[in-house]
Amino acid sequence: MERIDLVMFGAEGVVESGGIINKIGTYQMAVVAKAANKPVYAVAESFKFLRQYPLNQFEAPNKHKYTNPQPSDFSRHPLVDYTPPSYISLLFTDLAVLTPSAVSDELIKLYC
């Protein structure tokens, strides 16, 4: 981490809180980057904005975590994780460059 200037990754979904849903491991990278005082940037198109508000890993819907929405085997590992907005510096979208707190305002503009 000491040799990098920033962390940037894409997002499979951007939730109403400004957090992101992305491949497993994204949350861990964001935690390490925050500990090293490196900015974390997420890149996503506006059609990936979701009207959901998970507060932690367990509240992310199963339809995003597993290929089968009803996982019968609880020992399976999830495919994606949730990265809270506190670990994200900026979101680059086709609408604008947004702070995580501005995502809910953009969702209101898109869906209302």
mmCIF file of C-alpha atoms in Angstrom:
data_model
loop_
_atom_site.group_PDB
_atom_site.id
_atom_site.type_symbol
_atom_site.label_atom_id
_atom_site.label_comp_id
_atom_site.label_asym_id
_atom_site.label_seq_id
_atom_site.Cartn_x
_atom_site.Cartn_y
_atom_site.Cartn_z
ATOM 1 C CA MET A 1 0.000 0.000 0.000
ATOM 2 C CA GLU A 2 2.870 2.402 0.559
ATOM 3 C CA ARG A 3 3.690 2.442 -3.175
ATOM 4 C CA ILE A 4 0.239 3.407 -4.436
ATOM 5 C CA ASP A 5 -1.496 6.784 -4.570
ATOM 6 C CA LEU A 6 -5.127 5.651 -4.684
ATOM 7 C CA VAL A 7 -7.465 2.667 -4.972
ATOM 8 C CA MET A 8 -10.041 2.543 -7.760
ATOM 9 C CA PHE A 9 -12.564 -0.162 -8.567
ATOM 10 C CA GLY A 10 -15.819 -0.625 -10.409
ATOM 11 C CA ALA A 11 -19.136 -1.361 -8.768
ATOM 12 C CA GLU A 12 -21.876 -3.833 -9.577
ATOM 13 C CA GLY A 13 -24.314 -1.662 -7.650
ATOM 14 C CA VAL A 14 -24.433 1.645 -5.806
ATOM 15 C CA VAL A 15 -26.927 1.683 -2.932
ATOM 16 C CA GLU A 16 -28.868 4.630 -1.581
ATOM 17 C CA SER A 17 -26.434 5.261 1.279
ATOM 18 C CA GLY A 18 -23.555 5.749 -1.163
ATOM 19 C CA GLY A 19 -22.020 2.369 -0.393
ATOM 20 C CA ILE A 20 -21.283 -0.115 -3.142
ATOM 21 C CA ILE A 21 -21.921 -3.768 -3.883
ATOM 22 C CA ASN A 22 -19.012 -5.351 -5.710
ATOM 23 C CA LYS A 23 -17.024 -8.576 -6.020
ATOM 24 C CA ILE A 24 -15.879 -10.173 -2.795
ATOM 25 C CA GLY A 25 -12.695 -8.560 -1.496
ATOM 26 C CA THR A 26 -13.613 -4.975 -2.310
ATOM 27 C CA TYR A 27 -14.544 -4.228 1.295
ATOM 28 C CA GLN A 28 -11.230 -5.561 2.557
ATOM 29 C CA MET A 29 -9.287 -3.465 0.044
ATOM 30 C CA ALA A 30 -11.212 -0.358 1.101
ATOM 31 C CA VAL A 31 -10.497 -1.024 4.793
ATOM 32 C CA VAL A 32 -6.771 -1.425 4.126
ATOM 33 C CA ALA A 33 -6.680 1.700 1.936
ATOM 34 C CA LYS A 34 -8.474 3.762 4.590
ATOM 35 C CA ALA A 35 -5.992 2.547 7.229
ATOM 36 C CA ALA A 36 -3.149 3.624 4.934
ATOM 37 C CA ASN A 37 -4.790 7.041 4.296
ATOM 38 C CA LYS A 38 -5.244 6.356 0.575
ATOM 39 C CA PRO A 39 -8.359 7.613 -1.251
ATOM 40 C CA VAL A 40 -10.819 5.005 -2.529
ATOM 41 C CA TYR A 41 -12.708 5.780 -5.745
ATOM 42 C CA ALA A 42 -15.570 3.763 -7.213
ATOM 43 C CA VAL A 43 -16.662 3.891 -10.861
ATOM 44 C CA ALA A 44 -20.223 3.002 -11.915
ATOM 45 C CA GLU A 45 -22.870 3.958 -14.426
ATOM 46 C CA SER A 46 -26.088 5.516 -13.136
ATOM 47 C CA PHE A 47 -28.186 2.486 -14.176
ATOM 48 C CA LYS A 48 -26.392 0.578 -11.402
ATOM 49 C CA PHE A 49 -27.920 2.790 -8.699
ATOM 50 C CA LEU A 50 -30.145 0.711 -6.407
ATOM 51 C CA ARG A 51 -32.942 1.845 -4.148
ATOM 52 C CA GLN A 52 -31.729 -0.259 -1.230
ATOM 53 C CA TYR A 53 -30.196 0.723 2.062
ATOM 54 C CA PRO A 54 -28.076 -2.065 3.586
ATOM 55 C CA LEU A 55 -26.232 -1.118 6.766
ATOM 56 C CA ASN A 56 -23.822 -4.054 6.870
ATOM 57 C CA GLN A 57 -22.738 -7.210 5.016
ATOM 58 C CA PHE A 58 -25.673 -9.265 6.291
ATOM 59 C CA GLU A 59 -28.343 -6.840 5.074
ATOM 60 C CA ALA A 60 -27.281 -6.974 1.433
ATOM 61 C CA PRO A 61 -30.010 -8.927 -0.438
ATOM 62 C CA ASN A 62 -29.284 -12.565 -1.247
ATOM 63 C CA LYS A 63 -30.143 -11.975 -4.919
ATOM 64 C CA HIS A 64 -26.936 -9.914 -5.110
ATOM 65 C CA LYS A 65 -24.816 -12.214 -2.961
ATOM 66 C CA TYR A 66 -25.545 -15.613 -4.546
ATOM 67 C CA THR A 67 -26.323 -16.947 -8.011
ATOM 68 C CA ASN A 68 -29.429 -18.611 -6.530
ATOM 69 C CA PRO A 69 -31.582 -16.160 -4.496
ATOM 70 C CA GLN A 70 -32.473 -18.944 -2.038
ATOM 71 C CA PRO A 71 -29.143 -20.450 -0.977
ATOM 72 C CA SER A 72 -29.867 -23.887 0.421
ATOM 73 C CA ASP A 73 -26.343 -24.473 1.647
ATOM 74 C CA PHE A 74 -25.334 -21.808 4.173
ATOM 75 C CA SER A 75 -21.682 -22.816 3.937
ATOM 76 C CA ARG A 76 -21.488 -21.292 0.437
ATOM 77 C CA HIS A 77 -19.454 -18.139 0.121
ATOM 78 C CA PRO A 78 -21.083 -14.963 -1.201
ATOM 79 C CA LEU A 79 -20.049 -13.659 -4.614
ATOM 80 C CA VAL A 80 -20.193 -9.977 -3.652
ATOM 81 C CA ASP A 81 -19.794 -7.839 -0.568
ATOM 82 C CA TYR A 82 -21.021 -4.460 0.611
ATOM 83 C CA THR A 83 -18.571 -1.594 1.112
ATOM 84 C CA PRO A 84 -19.985 1.140 3.383
ATOM 85 C CA PRO A 85 -19.815 4.776 2.216
ATOM 86 C CA SER A 86 -17.414 5.701 5.016
ATOM 87 C CA TYR A 87 -14.636 3.908 3.091
ATOM 88 C CA ILE A 88 -15.350 5.578 -0.281
ATOM 89 C CA SER A 89 -13.925 8.998 -1.125
ATOM 90 C CA LEU A 90 -15.680 9.671 -4.447
ATOM 91 C CA LEU A 91 -17.960 7.937 -6.959
ATOM 92 C CA PHE A 92 -17.310 8.567 -10.643
ATOM 93 C CA THR A 93 -20.534 8.167 -12.643
ATOM 94 C CA ASP A 94 -21.880 9.182 -16.028
ATOM 95 C CA LEU A 95 -23.903 11.887 -14.237
ATOM 96 C CA ALA A 96 -21.115 13.525 -12.258
ATOM 97 C CA VAL A 97 -18.388 12.936 -9.732
ATOM 98 C CA LEU A 98 -20.299 12.373 -6.498
ATOM 99 C CA THR A 99 -19.563 12.065 -2.843
ATOM 100 C CA PRO A 100 -21.247 9.045 -1.255
ATOM 101 C CA SER A 101 -23.716 11.324 0.546
ATOM 102 C CA ALA A 102 -24.883 12.805 -2.798
ATOM 103 C CA VAL A 103 -26.034 9.430 -4.170
ATOM 104 C CA SER A 104 -29.448 9.618 -2.497
ATOM 105 C CA ASP A 105 -30.068 13.037 -4.106
ATOM 106 C CA GLU A 106 -29.238 11.599 -7.530
ATOM 107 C CA LEU A 107 -31.566 8.649 -6.908
ATOM 108 C CA ILE A 108 -34.397 11.072 -6.140
ATOM 109 C CA LYS A 109 -33.705 12.874 -9.420
ATOM 110 C CA LEU A 110 -33.625 9.586 -11.353
ATOM 111 C CA TYR A 111 -36.697 7.908 -9.894
ATOM 112 C CA CYS A 112 -39.029 10.814 -9.039
#
